[in-house]
Coordinates of C-alpha atoms and ligand atoms in Angstrom, one line a residue:
M1441 CA 50.2 -4.3 -127.1
P1442 CA 46.8 -3.6 -128.8
Q1443 CA 47.3 -3.2 -132.5
S1444 CA 45.7 0.2 -132.4
E1445 CA 48.4 1.5 -130.0
I1446 CA 51.4 0.6 -132.2
T1447 CA 53.7 3.6 -132.8
T1448 CA 55.9 3.0 -135.8
L1449 CA 59.3 4.6 -136.1
E1450 CA 58.0 6.6 -139.0
Q1451 CA 55.2 8.1 -136.8
F1452 CA 57.5 8.6 -133.9
I1453 CA 59.9 10.6 -136.0
V1454 CA 57.1 12.8 -137.4
D1455 CA 55.8 13.4 -133.8
Q1456 CA 59.3 14.3 -132.6
Q1457 CA 59.8 16.7 -135.6
A1458 CA 56.5 18.4 -134.8
L1459 CA 57.8 19.1 -131.2
H1460 CA 60.7 21.1 -132.6
V1461 CA 59.7 24.4 -134.1
N1462 CA 62.9 24.9 -136.1
A1463 CA 63.1 21.4 -137.5
D1464 CA 63.2 21.5 -141.3
G1465 CA 62.8 17.8 -141.8
S1466 CA 66.5 17.1 -142.8
L1467 CA 67.2 14.9 -139.8
S1468 CA 63.9 13.0 -140.3
R1469 CA 65.0 12.3 -143.9
I1470 CA 68.3 11.0 -142.6
F1471 CA 66.5 8.7 -140.1
R1472 CA 64.3 7.4 -142.9
A1473 CA 67.3 6.5 -144.9
I1474 CA 68.9 4.7 -141.9
E1475 CA 65.6 2.8 -141.4
L1476 CA 65.5 1.7 -145.0
A1477 CA 69.2 0.7 -144.9
A1478 CA 68.5 -1.3 -141.7
K1479 CA 65.7 -3.2 -143.4
I1480 CA 67.8 -4.0 -146.4
V1481 CA 70.7 -5.2 -144.4
N1482 CA 68.3 -7.1 -142.1
R1483 CA 66.9 -8.9 -145.1
D1484 CA 70.4 -9.8 -146.3
V1485 CA 71.5 -11.0 -142.9
R1486 CA 68.4 -13.2 -142.5
K1487 CA 69.1 -15.1 -145.7
A1488 CA 72.8 -15.0 -145.5
G1489 CA 73.2 -18.7 -145.2
L1490 CA 71.1 -19.3 -148.3
I1491 CA 72.7 -17.2 -150.8
D1492 CA 76.4 -16.6 -151.5
I1493 CA 77.1 -13.7 -149.1
L1494 CA 78.8 -15.4 -146.3
G1495 CA 82.6 -15.5 -145.9
E1496 CA 85.4 -13.1 -146.8
D1497 CA 85.2 -10.7 -149.6
G1498 CA 88.9 -11.0 -150.5
S1499 CA 89.5 -7.4 -149.7
I1500 CA 91.1 -5.6 -146.7
N1501 CA 89.7 -2.6 -144.8
P1502 CA 91.7 0.5 -143.7
H1503 CA 92.6 -1.3 -140.5
G1504 CA 94.2 -4.2 -142.2
E1505 CA 91.2 -6.5 -141.4
D1506 CA 89.7 -8.9 -143.9
Q1507 CA 86.4 -7.6 -145.1
Q1508 CA 83.5 -10.0 -145.0
K1509 CA 81.1 -9.9 -147.9
L1510 CA 78.4 -8.6 -145.6
D1511 CA 80.7 -5.8 -144.4
V1512 CA 81.0 -4.6 -148.0
I1513 CA 77.2 -5.1 -148.8
A1514 CA 76.1 -3.2 -145.6
N1515 CA 78.6 -0.4 -146.3
N1516 CA 77.2 0.1 -149.8
V1517 CA 73.6 0.0 -148.6
F1518 CA 74.1 2.6 -145.9
I1519 CA 76.3 4.9 -148.1
S1520 CA 73.8 4.9 -151.0
A1521 CA 70.7 5.3 -148.7
L1522 CA 72.4 8.3 -146.9
S1523 CA 73.6 9.8 -150.2
R1524 CA 70.1 9.7 -151.7
T1525 CA 68.7 11.9 -148.9
K1526 CA 70.7 14.9 -150.3
E1527 CA 71.1 16.0 -146.7
V1528 CA 74.5 14.6 -146.0
S1529 CA 77.7 16.1 -147.3
M1530 CA 80.2 13.6 -145.7
I1531 CA 80.1 10.0 -144.5
I1532 CA 82.8 8.4 -142.4
S1533 CA 82.8 4.6 -142.5
E1534 CA 84.9 1.9 -140.8
E1535 CA 85.2 0.4 -144.3
N1536 CA 86.5 3.6 -146.1
E1537 CA 89.9 5.0 -145.4
G1538 CA 89.1 8.6 -146.1
V1539 CA 85.9 10.8 -145.8
V1540 CA 83.2 9.8 -148.4
Y1541 CA 82.2 13.1 -150.0
V1542 CA 78.6 12.9 -151.3
E1543 CA 78.5 14.2 -154.9
G1544 CA 76.3 17.3 -155.3
C1545 CA 75.8 17.7 -151.6
E1546 CA 78.8 19.9 -150.8
N1547 CA 76.6 22.5 -149.0
E1548 CA 74.6 20.1 -146.9
K1549 CA 75.1 20.4 -143.1
Y1550 CA 75.1 16.8 -141.9
I1551 CA 77.9 14.3 -141.4
V1552 CA 77.2 10.7 -140.6
A1553 CA 79.7 8.2 -139.2
I1554 CA 78.9 4.5 -139.6
D1555 CA 80.1 1.1 -138.6
P1556 CA 78.0 -0.7 -141.2
L1557 CA 78.4 -4.1 -139.7
D1558 CA 79.6 -4.6 -136.2
G1559 CA 80.7 -8.0 -135.1
S1560 CA 81.9 -9.2 -138.5
S1561 CA 83.7 -12.2 -137.1
N1562 CA 80.3 -13.5 -135.9
I1563 CA 78.6 -13.4 -139.3
D1564 CA 79.6 -16.8 -140.5
V1565 CA 78.5 -18.5 -137.3
N1566 CA 75.0 -17.0 -137.1
V1567 CA 75.7 -14.9 -134.0
S1568 CA 74.1 -11.5 -133.4
I1569 CA 75.6 -8.5 -135.3
G1570 CA 74.7 -4.9 -135.7
S1571 CA 75.1 -1.5 -137.5
I1572 CA 76.0 1.7 -135.7
F1573 CA 75.5 5.4 -136.7
S1574 CA 76.4 8.8 -135.3
I1575 CA 75.1 12.1 -136.8
Y1576 CA 76.8 15.5 -136.6
Q1577 CA 76.3 18.9 -138.0
R1578 CA 79.2 20.5 -139.8
S1579 CA 81.1 23.0 -137.6
N1580 CA 81.9 25.2 -140.7
P1581 CA 79.2 24.8 -143.2
E1582 CA 80.2 28.0 -145.0
N1583 CA 83.6 26.4 -146.0
N1584 CA 84.1 23.5 -148.4
P1585 CA 83.5 20.2 -146.6
S1586 CA 86.7 18.8 -145.2
I1587 CA 88.0 16.3 -142.7
D1588 CA 88.3 19.1 -140.1
D1589 CA 84.5 19.4 -140.1
C1590 CA 84.3 15.7 -139.2
L1591 CA 86.7 15.7 -136.3
Q1592 CA 84.3 16.7 -133.6
N1593 CA 83.9 15.3 -130.2
G1594 CA 81.0 13.1 -129.2
D1595 CA 79.3 15.8 -127.2
R1596 CA 78.5 17.4 -130.5
Q1597 CA 76.5 14.4 -131.8
V1598 CA 73.0 15.4 -132.9
A1599 CA 71.8 11.8 -132.8
A1600 CA 73.2 8.3 -132.5
G1601 CA 72.0 4.7 -132.6
Y1602 CA 72.3 1.2 -133.6
V1603 CA 70.5 -1.6 -135.4
F1604 CA 70.8 -5.0 -133.7
Y1605 CA 70.2 -8.1 -135.9
G1606 CA 69.5 -10.5 -133.0
S1607 CA 66.8 -12.9 -132.2
S1608 CA 64.6 -10.0 -133.3
T1609 CA 65.8 -6.9 -135.1
M1610 CA 65.8 -3.7 -133.2
L1611 CA 66.7 -0.1 -133.8
V1612 CA 67.7 1.9 -130.7
Y1613 CA 68.5 5.6 -130.9
T1614 CA 68.8 8.9 -129.1
T1615 CA 68.6 12.5 -130.2
G1616 CA 69.5 13.6 -126.6
Q1617 CA 66.0 13.3 -125.3
G1618 CA 66.4 9.8 -123.8
V1619 CA 66.7 6.5 -125.6
N1620 CA 64.0 4.7 -127.5
G1621 CA 64.0 1.2 -128.9
F1622 CA 62.0 -0.1 -131.8
T1623 CA 61.5 -3.8 -132.8
L1624 CA 61.0 -4.7 -136.5
D1625 CA 57.7 -6.4 -137.1
D1626 CA 58.6 -8.9 -139.8
A1627 CA 55.1 -9.0 -141.3
L1628 CA 54.6 -5.2 -141.4
Q1629 CA 58.3 -4.5 -142.1
E1630 CA 57.9 -1.6 -139.7
F1631 CA 60.0 -0.8 -136.7
C1632 CA 57.5 -0.4 -133.8
L1633 CA 58.2 1.3 -130.5
S1634 CA 58.8 -1.5 -128.0
H1635 CA 61.2 0.0 -125.5
P1636 CA 60.2 3.6 -124.8
Q1637 CA 62.6 5.7 -122.7
I1638 CA 65.1 3.0 -121.8
K1639 CA 66.9 3.5 -118.5
T1640 CA 69.8 1.3 -117.6
P1641 CA 70.2 0.1 -113.9
S1642 CA 72.8 2.0 -112.1
E1643 CA 74.1 -1.2 -110.5
G1644 CA 74.4 -4.3 -112.7
G1645 CA 75.4 -7.9 -112.4
I1646 CA 77.2 -8.6 -115.8
F1647 CA 80.7 -8.0 -116.9
S1648 CA 81.7 -8.3 -120.5
V1649 CA 85.4 -8.3 -121.6
N1650 CA 87.6 -10.4 -123.7
E1651 CA 89.4 -12.1 -120.9
G1652 CA 91.8 -13.8 -123.3
N1653 CA 93.7 -10.5 -123.1
Y1654 CA 93.7 -10.4 -119.3
Q1655 CA 97.5 -10.7 -119.0
D1656 CA 97.9 -7.7 -121.1
F1657 CA 95.4 -5.4 -119.4
P1658 CA 96.3 -2.6 -117.0
T1659 CA 96.8 -3.9 -113.4
G1660 CA 93.8 -1.9 -112.1
I1661 CA 91.5 -3.6 -114.7
Q1662 CA 92.9 -7.0 -113.9
A1663 CA 92.0 -6.2 -110.2
Y1664 CA 88.5 -5.0 -111.3
I1665 CA 88.0 -8.3 -113.2
D1666 CA 89.1 -10.2 -110.1
Y1667 CA 86.7 -8.1 -108.0
C1668 CA 83.8 -9.0 -110.4
K1669 CA 84.6 -12.7 -109.8
D1670 CA 85.0 -12.5 -106.0
P1671 CA 82.0 -13.9 -104.1
D1672 CA 80.3 -11.3 -101.9
K1673 CA 76.7 -11.7 -101.0
P1674 CA 75.8 -8.0 -100.3
T1675 CA 77.0 -6.9 -103.7
K1676 CA 75.6 -10.0 -105.4
R1677 CA 79.0 -11.1 -106.6
P1678 CA 80.4 -13.0 -108.5
Y1679 CA 78.9 -11.1 -111.5
K1680 CA 78.0 -13.1 -114.6
A1681 CA 80.6 -13.1 -117.3
R1682 CA 79.0 -12.6 -120.7
Y1683 CA 81.0 -11.8 -123.9
I1684 CA 79.5 -12.3 -127.4
G1685 CA 82.3 -10.5 -129.3
S1686 CA 79.8 -8.1 -131.1
M1687 CA 79.8 -4.9 -129.1
I1688 CA 76.2 -4.1 -130.1
A1689 CA 74.9 -7.4 -128.7
D1690 CA 77.0 -7.1 -125.5
F1691 CA 76.1 -3.5 -125.0
H1692 CA 72.4 -4.0 -125.7
R1693 CA 72.1 -6.8 -123.2
N1694 CA 73.9 -4.8 -120.5
L1695 CA 71.8 -1.7 -121.3
L1696 CA 68.6 -3.6 -120.5
K1697 CA 69.9 -5.8 -117.7
G1698 CA 72.6 -3.7 -116.1
G1699 CA 76.3 -4.4 -116.6
I1700 CA 79.7 -3.2 -117.8
F1701 CA 81.3 -3.7 -121.2
M1702 CA 85.1 -3.1 -121.4
Y1703 CA 87.6 -3.0 -124.2
P1704 CA 90.7 -1.8 -122.3
S1705 CA 94.1 -0.7 -123.5
T1706 CA 96.7 -3.4 -123.8
N1707 CA 100.5 -3.2 -124.1
K1708 CA 100.1 -4.1 -127.7
S1709 CA 97.2 -1.6 -128.4
P1710 CA 97.5 1.3 -125.9
N1711 CA 94.3 2.8 -127.3
G1712 CA 92.3 -0.4 -127.3
K1713 CA 90.6 -1.7 -130.4
L1714 CA 87.3 0.1 -130.7
R1715 CA 87.0 3.2 -132.9
L1716 CA 86.0 6.5 -131.3
M1717 CA 83.8 8.1 -134.1
Y1718 CA 81.6 5.2 -135.1
E1719 CA 81.8 2.7 -132.2
C1720 CA 82.6 4.5 -128.9
N1721 CA 80.9 7.9 -129.3
P1722 CA 77.5 6.6 -130.4
M1723 CA 77.3 4.0 -127.7
A1724 CA 78.5 6.6 -125.1
F1725 CA 75.7 8.9 -126.2
I1726 CA 73.2 6.2 -125.7
A1727 CA 74.7 5.0 -122.4
E1728 CA 74.6 8.5 -120.9
Q1729 CA 71.1 9.2 -122.2
A1730 CA 70.0 6.0 -120.5
G1731 CA 71.6 7.0 -117.2
G1732 CA 74.9 5.1 -117.6
L1733 CA 78.5 6.2 -118.1
A1734 CA 81.1 5.8 -120.8
S1735 CA 84.8 6.4 -120.0
T1736 CA 88.1 5.9 -121.7
G1737 CA 89.6 5.3 -118.3
S1738 CA 90.8 8.8 -118.0
M1739 CA 87.9 11.0 -119.3
R1740 CA 84.3 10.9 -120.6
V1741 CA 84.5 9.3 -124.0
M1742 CA 82.4 12.1 -125.5
E1743 CA 84.9 14.8 -124.4
L1744 CA 87.8 13.2 -126.3
D1745 CA 88.7 15.4 -129.3
P1746 CA 89.5 13.2 -132.3
T1747 CA 92.6 13.9 -134.4
E1748 CA 92.0 11.1 -136.8
L1749 CA 88.9 9.6 -138.5
H1750 CA 89.7 6.0 -137.4
Q1751 CA 91.1 6.9 -134.0
R1752 CA 90.7 4.2 -131.3
C1753 CA 90.2 4.6 -127.6
P1754 CA 89.8 2.3 -124.6
L1755 CA 86.2 1.9 -123.5
Y1756 CA 84.5 1.3 -120.2
I1757 CA 80.7 1.6 -120.7
G1758 CA 77.5 0.7 -119.0
S1759 CA 75.9 0.9 -115.5
K1760 CA 77.0 4.0 -113.6
N1761 CA 78.4 2.4 -110.5
M1762 CA 80.2 -0.4 -112.3
V1763 CA 82.0 2.0 -114.7
Q1764 CA 82.9 4.3 -111.8
K1765 CA 84.3 1.4 -109.8
A1766 CA 86.4 0.1 -112.8
V1767 CA 87.8 3.5 -113.5
D1768 CA 88.5 4.1 -109.8
M1769 CA 90.4 0.8 -109.6
L1770 CA 92.3 1.7 -112.8
H1771 CA 93.4 5.0 -111.2
Q1772 CA 94.2 3.5 -107.9
Y1773 CA 96.6 1.0 -109.3
E1774 CA 98.1 3.6 -111.7
S1775 CA 98.9 5.8 -108.7
V1776 CA 100.5 2.9 -106.9
L1777 CA 102.8 2.3 -109.9
V1778 CA 103.7 6.0 -110.1
N1779 CA 104.4 6.3 -106.4
R1780 CA 106.5 3.1 -106.3
Ligands
AHG2020 P1 83.9 -4.9 -136.2 O1 83.3 -6.2 -136.6 O2 83.1 -3.7 -136.7 O3 85.3 -4.7 -136.7 O4 83.9 -4.7 -134.7 C1 84.3 -5.8 -133.9 C2 84.6 -5.3 -132.5 C3 83.4 -5.3 -131.6 O5 82.1 -5.5 -132.1 C4 83.7 -6.4 -130.6 O6 83.2 -6.0 -129.3 C5 85.1 -6.5 -130.6 O7 85.5 -6.1 -131.9 C6 85.6 -7.9 -130.3 O8 87.0 -7.9 -130.4 P2 87.8 -9.1 -129.8 O9 87.6 -10.2 -130.8 O10 89.2 -8.6 -129.8 O11 87.3 -9.4 -128.4
MN2021 MN1 82.6 -2.6 -134.9
MN2022 MN1 82.3 -3.2 -138.6

């Protein structure tokens, strides 16, 4: 694109704010903080092999998972950038057991949920990773901030997005007015609008799932995976199997090319693995805004009322027709079992 036509994220945010008469700039300040945190984490990720920030931190997160050094670094970077805005009263993070209350900001109306580093197991092997964010307004700003304020369903998100540290670094987000993607220009250190108004194809040709767990998936999902692999010319099957193991990377590819990402329930984990508030809901908001779907298998992800901060849910997300088909097959086989 001609240099004179570059729109930076900064400019885009200012333009968007100007469109909303009642906007007081609070959300813009939160976005700027996320942008800064993204640049700092990007800088660290890009030189991770050169300085001593690869490998395990020696600590364990609230889910019993080993924290990587970069998990801890990214968490601190996002929390301190968000805290400094003085607009956020509470932060929910994958890496913190309880709500992080921001000192001196008890009366502020925003809550931000973050997965500071998604795809931690890929850090050490130089495979794409990401950061996810989801922004809410408090439901009871007149009361003291509390966990009850945080437990809102995804339909109440004000904005959501992700930063993707891939072959280039991108920031993709929505405020409910479509999805826009920005690519970081390394020399300028600015995110520049590169993917305006992203729409995902309603039919795709990629399925992404950890097939190692196949034996443990619901019968209907096993049948759907078999269907994806069955040759059929009119529907362009078999679909391509692609699974990176970083949801952001798998989701982003499928968003642009068309596909489905699944993290089903298993016998061992009836609610799947992914966390509702900072993994499933933000991606669901983006998927729907891009014309796709996001389901738990029994309902829209964003209608699920959370009862816990780190609640998990099964996830079927991506191209509309593919998600619909997977969910239909899931139900079809469930009813066969029930009627047996
Ligand atoms: P995180 O690194 O934030 O814990 O998330 C990892 C998630 C997600 O990114 C990915 O899709 C999934 O875990 C991979 O899980 P499996 O290794 O079980 O397939
Ligand atoms: Mn994650
Ligand atoms: Mn993570």
